[in-house]
GROMACS .gro file of C-alpha atoms in nm:
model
  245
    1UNK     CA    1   9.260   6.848  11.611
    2UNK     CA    2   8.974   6.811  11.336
    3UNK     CA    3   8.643   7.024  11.377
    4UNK     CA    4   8.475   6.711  11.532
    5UNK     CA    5   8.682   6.724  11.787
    6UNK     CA    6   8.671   7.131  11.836
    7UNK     CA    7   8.290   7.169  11.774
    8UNK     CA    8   8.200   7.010  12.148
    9UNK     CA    9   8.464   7.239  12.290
   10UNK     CA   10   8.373   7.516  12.155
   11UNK     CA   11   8.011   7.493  12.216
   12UNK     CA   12   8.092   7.484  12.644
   13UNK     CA   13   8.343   7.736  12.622
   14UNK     CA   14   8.119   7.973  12.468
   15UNK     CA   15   7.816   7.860  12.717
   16UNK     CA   16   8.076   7.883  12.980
   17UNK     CA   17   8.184   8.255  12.863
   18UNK     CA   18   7.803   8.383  12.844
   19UNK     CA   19   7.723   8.237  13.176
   20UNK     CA   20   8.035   8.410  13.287
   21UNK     CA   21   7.958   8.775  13.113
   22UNK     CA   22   7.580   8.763  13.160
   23UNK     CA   23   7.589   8.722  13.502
   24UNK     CA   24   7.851   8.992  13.579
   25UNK     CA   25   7.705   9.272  13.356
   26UNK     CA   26   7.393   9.217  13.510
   27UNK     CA   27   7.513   9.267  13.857
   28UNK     CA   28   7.749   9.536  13.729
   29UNK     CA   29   7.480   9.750  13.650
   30UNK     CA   30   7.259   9.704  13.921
   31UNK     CA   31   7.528   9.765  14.168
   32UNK     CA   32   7.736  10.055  13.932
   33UNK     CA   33   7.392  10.241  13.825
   34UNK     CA   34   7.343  10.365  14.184
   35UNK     CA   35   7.668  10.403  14.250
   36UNK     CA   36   7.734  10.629  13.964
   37UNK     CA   37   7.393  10.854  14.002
   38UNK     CA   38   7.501  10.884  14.409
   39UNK     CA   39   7.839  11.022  14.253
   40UNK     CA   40   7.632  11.317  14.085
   41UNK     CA   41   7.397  11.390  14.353
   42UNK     CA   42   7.625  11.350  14.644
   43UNK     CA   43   7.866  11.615  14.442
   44UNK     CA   44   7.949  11.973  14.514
   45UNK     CA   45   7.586  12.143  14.392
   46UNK     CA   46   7.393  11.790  14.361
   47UNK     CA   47   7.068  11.740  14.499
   48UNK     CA   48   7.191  11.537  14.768
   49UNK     CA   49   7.544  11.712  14.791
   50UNK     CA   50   7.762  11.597  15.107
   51UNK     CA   51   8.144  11.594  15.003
   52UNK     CA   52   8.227  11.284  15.265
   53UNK     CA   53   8.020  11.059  15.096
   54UNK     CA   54   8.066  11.169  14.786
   55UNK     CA   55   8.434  11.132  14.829
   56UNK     CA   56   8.388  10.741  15.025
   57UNK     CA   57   8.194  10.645  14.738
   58UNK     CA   58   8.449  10.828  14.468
   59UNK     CA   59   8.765  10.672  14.657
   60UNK     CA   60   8.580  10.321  14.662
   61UNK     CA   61   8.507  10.296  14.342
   62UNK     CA   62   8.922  10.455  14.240
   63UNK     CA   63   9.036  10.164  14.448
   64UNK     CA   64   8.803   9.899  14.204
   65UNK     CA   65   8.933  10.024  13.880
   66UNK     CA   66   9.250  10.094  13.968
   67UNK     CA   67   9.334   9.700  14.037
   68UNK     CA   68   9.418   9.518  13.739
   69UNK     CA   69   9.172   9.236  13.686
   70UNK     CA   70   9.436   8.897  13.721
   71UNK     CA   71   9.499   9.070  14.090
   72UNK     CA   72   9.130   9.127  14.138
   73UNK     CA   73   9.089   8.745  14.074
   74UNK     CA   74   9.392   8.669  14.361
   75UNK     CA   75   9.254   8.897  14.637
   76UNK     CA   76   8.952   8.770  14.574
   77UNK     CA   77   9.026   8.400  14.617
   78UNK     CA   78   8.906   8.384  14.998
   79UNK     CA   79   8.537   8.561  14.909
   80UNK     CA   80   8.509   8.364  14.601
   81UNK     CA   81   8.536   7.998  14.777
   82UNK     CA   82   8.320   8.156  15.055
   83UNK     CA   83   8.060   8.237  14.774
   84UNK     CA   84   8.032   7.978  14.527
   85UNK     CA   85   8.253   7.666  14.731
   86UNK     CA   86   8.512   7.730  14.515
   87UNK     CA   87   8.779   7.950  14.337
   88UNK     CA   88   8.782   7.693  13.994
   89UNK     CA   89   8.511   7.742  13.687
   90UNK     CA   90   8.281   7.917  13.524
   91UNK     CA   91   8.042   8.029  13.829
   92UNK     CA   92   8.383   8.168  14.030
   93UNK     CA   93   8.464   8.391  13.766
   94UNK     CA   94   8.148   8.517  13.800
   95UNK     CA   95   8.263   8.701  14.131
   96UNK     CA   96   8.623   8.890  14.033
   97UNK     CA   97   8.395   8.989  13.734
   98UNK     CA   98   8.121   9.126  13.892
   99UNK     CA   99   8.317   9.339  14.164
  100UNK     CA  100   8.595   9.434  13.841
  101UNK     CA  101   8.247   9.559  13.673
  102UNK     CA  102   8.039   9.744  13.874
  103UNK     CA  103   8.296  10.070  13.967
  104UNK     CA  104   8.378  10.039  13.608
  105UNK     CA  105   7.984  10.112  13.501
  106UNK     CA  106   7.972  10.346  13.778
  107UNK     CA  107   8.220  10.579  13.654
  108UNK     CA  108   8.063  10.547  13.295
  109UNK     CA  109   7.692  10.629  13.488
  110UNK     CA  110   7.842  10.919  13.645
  111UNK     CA  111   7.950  11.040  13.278
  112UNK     CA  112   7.654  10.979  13.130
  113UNK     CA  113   7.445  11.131  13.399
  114UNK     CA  114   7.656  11.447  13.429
  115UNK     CA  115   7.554  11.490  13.086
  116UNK     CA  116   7.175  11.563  13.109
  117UNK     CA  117   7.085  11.948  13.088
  118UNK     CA  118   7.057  12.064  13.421
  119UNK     CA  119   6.776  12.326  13.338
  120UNK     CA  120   6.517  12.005  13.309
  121UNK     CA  121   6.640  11.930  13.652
  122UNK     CA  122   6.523  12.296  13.754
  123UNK     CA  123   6.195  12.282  13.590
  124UNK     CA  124   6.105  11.973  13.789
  125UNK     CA  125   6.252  12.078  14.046
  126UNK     CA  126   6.021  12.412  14.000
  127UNK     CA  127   5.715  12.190  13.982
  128UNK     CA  128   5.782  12.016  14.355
  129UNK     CA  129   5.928  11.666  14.219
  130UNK     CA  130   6.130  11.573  14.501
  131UNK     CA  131   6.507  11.361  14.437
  132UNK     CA  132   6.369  11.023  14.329
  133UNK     CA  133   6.115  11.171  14.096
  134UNK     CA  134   6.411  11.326  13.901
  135UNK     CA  135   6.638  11.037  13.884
  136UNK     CA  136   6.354  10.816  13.790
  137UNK     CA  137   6.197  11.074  13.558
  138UNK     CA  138   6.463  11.284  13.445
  139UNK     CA  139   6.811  11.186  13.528
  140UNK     CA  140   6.795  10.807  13.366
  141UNK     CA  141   6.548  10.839  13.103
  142UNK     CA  142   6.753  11.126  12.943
  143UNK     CA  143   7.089  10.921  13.022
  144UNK     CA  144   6.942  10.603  12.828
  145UNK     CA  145   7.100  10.636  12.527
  146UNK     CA  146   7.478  10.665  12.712
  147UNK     CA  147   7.352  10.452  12.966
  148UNK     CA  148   7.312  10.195  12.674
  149UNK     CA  149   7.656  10.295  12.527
  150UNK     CA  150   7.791  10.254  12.877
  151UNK     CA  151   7.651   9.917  12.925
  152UNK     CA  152   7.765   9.783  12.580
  153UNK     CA  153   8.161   9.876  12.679
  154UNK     CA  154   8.126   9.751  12.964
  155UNK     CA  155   8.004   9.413  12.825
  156UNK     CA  156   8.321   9.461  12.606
  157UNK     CA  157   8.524   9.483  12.909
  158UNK     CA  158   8.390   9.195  13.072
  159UNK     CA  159   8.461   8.957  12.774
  160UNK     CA  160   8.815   9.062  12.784
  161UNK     CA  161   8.829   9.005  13.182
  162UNK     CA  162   8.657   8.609  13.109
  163UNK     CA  163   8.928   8.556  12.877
  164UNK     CA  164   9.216   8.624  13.169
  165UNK     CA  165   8.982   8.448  13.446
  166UNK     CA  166   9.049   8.116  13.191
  167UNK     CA  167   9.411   8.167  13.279
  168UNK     CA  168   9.357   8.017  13.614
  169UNK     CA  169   9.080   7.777  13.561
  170UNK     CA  170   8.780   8.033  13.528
  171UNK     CA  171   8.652   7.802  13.191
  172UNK     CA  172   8.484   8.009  12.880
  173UNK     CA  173   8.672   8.111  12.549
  174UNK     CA  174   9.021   8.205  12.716
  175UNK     CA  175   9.052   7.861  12.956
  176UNK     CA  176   8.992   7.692  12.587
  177UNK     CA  177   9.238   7.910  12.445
  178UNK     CA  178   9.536   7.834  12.678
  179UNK     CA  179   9.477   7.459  12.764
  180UNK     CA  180   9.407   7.380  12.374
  181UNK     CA  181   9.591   7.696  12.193
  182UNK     CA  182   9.905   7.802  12.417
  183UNK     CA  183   9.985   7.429  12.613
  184UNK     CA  184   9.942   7.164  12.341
  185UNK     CA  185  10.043   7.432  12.011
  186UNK     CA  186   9.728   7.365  11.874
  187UNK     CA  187   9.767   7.700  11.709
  188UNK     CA  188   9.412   7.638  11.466
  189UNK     CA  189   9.187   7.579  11.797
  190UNK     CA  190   9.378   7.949  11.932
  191UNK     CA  191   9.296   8.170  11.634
  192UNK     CA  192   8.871   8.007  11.590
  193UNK     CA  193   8.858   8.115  11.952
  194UNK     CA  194   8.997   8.478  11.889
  195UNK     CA  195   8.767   8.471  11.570
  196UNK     CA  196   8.461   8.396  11.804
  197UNK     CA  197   8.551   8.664  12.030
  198UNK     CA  198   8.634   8.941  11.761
  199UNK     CA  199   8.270   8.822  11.579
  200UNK     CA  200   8.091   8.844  11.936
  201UNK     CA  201   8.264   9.150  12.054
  202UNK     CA  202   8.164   9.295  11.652
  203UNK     CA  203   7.769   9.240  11.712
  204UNK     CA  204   7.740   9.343  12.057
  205UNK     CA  205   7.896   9.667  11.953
  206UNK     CA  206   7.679   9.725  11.684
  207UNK     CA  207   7.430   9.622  11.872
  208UNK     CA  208   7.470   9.893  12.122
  209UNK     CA  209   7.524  10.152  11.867
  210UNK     CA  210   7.251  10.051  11.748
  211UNK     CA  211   7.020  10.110  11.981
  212UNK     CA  212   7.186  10.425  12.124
  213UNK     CA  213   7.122  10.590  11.812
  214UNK     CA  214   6.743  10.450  11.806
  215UNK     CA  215   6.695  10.614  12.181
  216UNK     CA  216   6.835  10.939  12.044
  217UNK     CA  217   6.654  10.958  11.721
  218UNK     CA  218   6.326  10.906  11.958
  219UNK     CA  219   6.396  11.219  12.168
  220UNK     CA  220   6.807  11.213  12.275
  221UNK     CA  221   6.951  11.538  12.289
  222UNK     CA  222   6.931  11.566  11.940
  223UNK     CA  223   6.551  11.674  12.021
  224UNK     CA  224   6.284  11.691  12.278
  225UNK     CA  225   6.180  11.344  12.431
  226UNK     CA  226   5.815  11.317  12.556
  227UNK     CA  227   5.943  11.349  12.864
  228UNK     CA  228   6.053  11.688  12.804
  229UNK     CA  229   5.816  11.796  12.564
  230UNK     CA  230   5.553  11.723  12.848
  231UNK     CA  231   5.753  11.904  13.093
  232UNK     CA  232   5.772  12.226  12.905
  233UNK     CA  233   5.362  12.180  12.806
  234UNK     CA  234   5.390  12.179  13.188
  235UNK     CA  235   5.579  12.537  13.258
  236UNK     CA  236   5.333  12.786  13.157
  237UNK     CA  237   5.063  12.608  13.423
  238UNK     CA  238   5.318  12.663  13.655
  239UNK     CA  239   5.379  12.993  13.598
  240UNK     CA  240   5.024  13.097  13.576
  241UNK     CA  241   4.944  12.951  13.884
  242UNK     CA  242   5.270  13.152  14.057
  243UNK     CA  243   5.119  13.471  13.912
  244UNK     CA  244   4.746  13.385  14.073
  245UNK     CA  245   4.965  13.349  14.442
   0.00000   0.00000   0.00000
């Protein structure tokens, strides 16, 4: 097959593949942030501690990751045609990949989140912010920079799950390589596409690393963020005012 020939294929195999990806990472993380901060505060000594949920949610999320993804993609045949009309292209993929993505994020949020130094949970806690004032001003912001790690493997992740959803019809990169590559030995059109996905997989990564170490050179744990900085400016109003009462 000359380049002529492979340029047109390529082109909707990779739109196909960041259709597929985009979509899922972005429900992934809005559906596997919560999830994985509700695994922290739900736990034994969380703010919201209550061992049943906390052990629904951590059983739930066992069962997602535990399945591997070309099973995912069976089981989920039935919801996928009631979804999208169909269990064949680009926008079915987008399902399996979704529901394979968001317990694996939420694990990775639950890592991250653990993380953060509990003492600047105290001091807010000291100064009357209530739950949802320390996830949104503590817990996340001083997460950001794993949270951003987090979100670039599981970006990673999801490329390698597109590539198996081609195996049965799910289009992108992999359907490209096994039609083209693996069924008609077109063995030059099989190694472009794994050069396109190690160059892709290559910049996101250092794309994310990137901008982890940015977040953490602006105030990570390697020093104070504003956040904290203003928090600790903060303390000794607090305690003057407790020495007043």
């Amino acid at each position: 097959m000359t380049w002529s020939q492979m340029q047109p294929l390529l082109e909707q195999a990779c739109t196909e593949t960041l259709i597929m990806v985009g979509w899922s990472t972005l429900i992934a993380v809005v559906g596997g942030l919560p999830l994985g901060i509700l695994l922290v505060l739900t736990d034994k000594g969380g703010l919201l501690q209550n061992t049943l949920v906390n052990k629904v949610i951590g059983q739930i999320v066992n069962i997602g990751r535990s399945l591997p993804f070309i099973i995912l993609m069976v089981a989920l045949m039935n919801f996928t045609r009631w979804v999208t009309g169909t269990t064949i292209g680009s926008e079915a993929a987008i399902v399996p990949l979704a529901i394979g993505g968001i317990p694996f994020f939420a694990r990775l949020v639950e890592t991250a989140v653990r993380e953060v130094d509990h003492g600047l949970v105290e001091a807010v806690q000291a100064m009357g912010g209530n739950t949802w004032t320390i996830v949104r001003k503590v817990l996340v912001p001083e997460a950001l920079p794993s949270l951003i790690a987090s979100t670039t493997t599981t970006i990673i992740a999801l490329i390698g799950y597109s590539a198996m959803a081609g195996t049965v019809g799910g289009g992108g990169l992999g359907d490209l390589a096994v039609r083209y590559g693996y069924q008609r030995f077109d063995t030059g059109l099989m190694w472009i596409t794994v050069a396109i996905l190690a160059v892709v997989i290559s910049l996101i990564q250092f794309a994310g690393d990137y901008a982890a170490r940015a977040l953490h050179r602006r105030g990570g744990r390697s020093g104070a963020s504003p956040r904290l900085r203003l928090l600790k400016a903060k303390e000794p109003a607090a305690a003057d005012i407790s020495k007043v009462a």
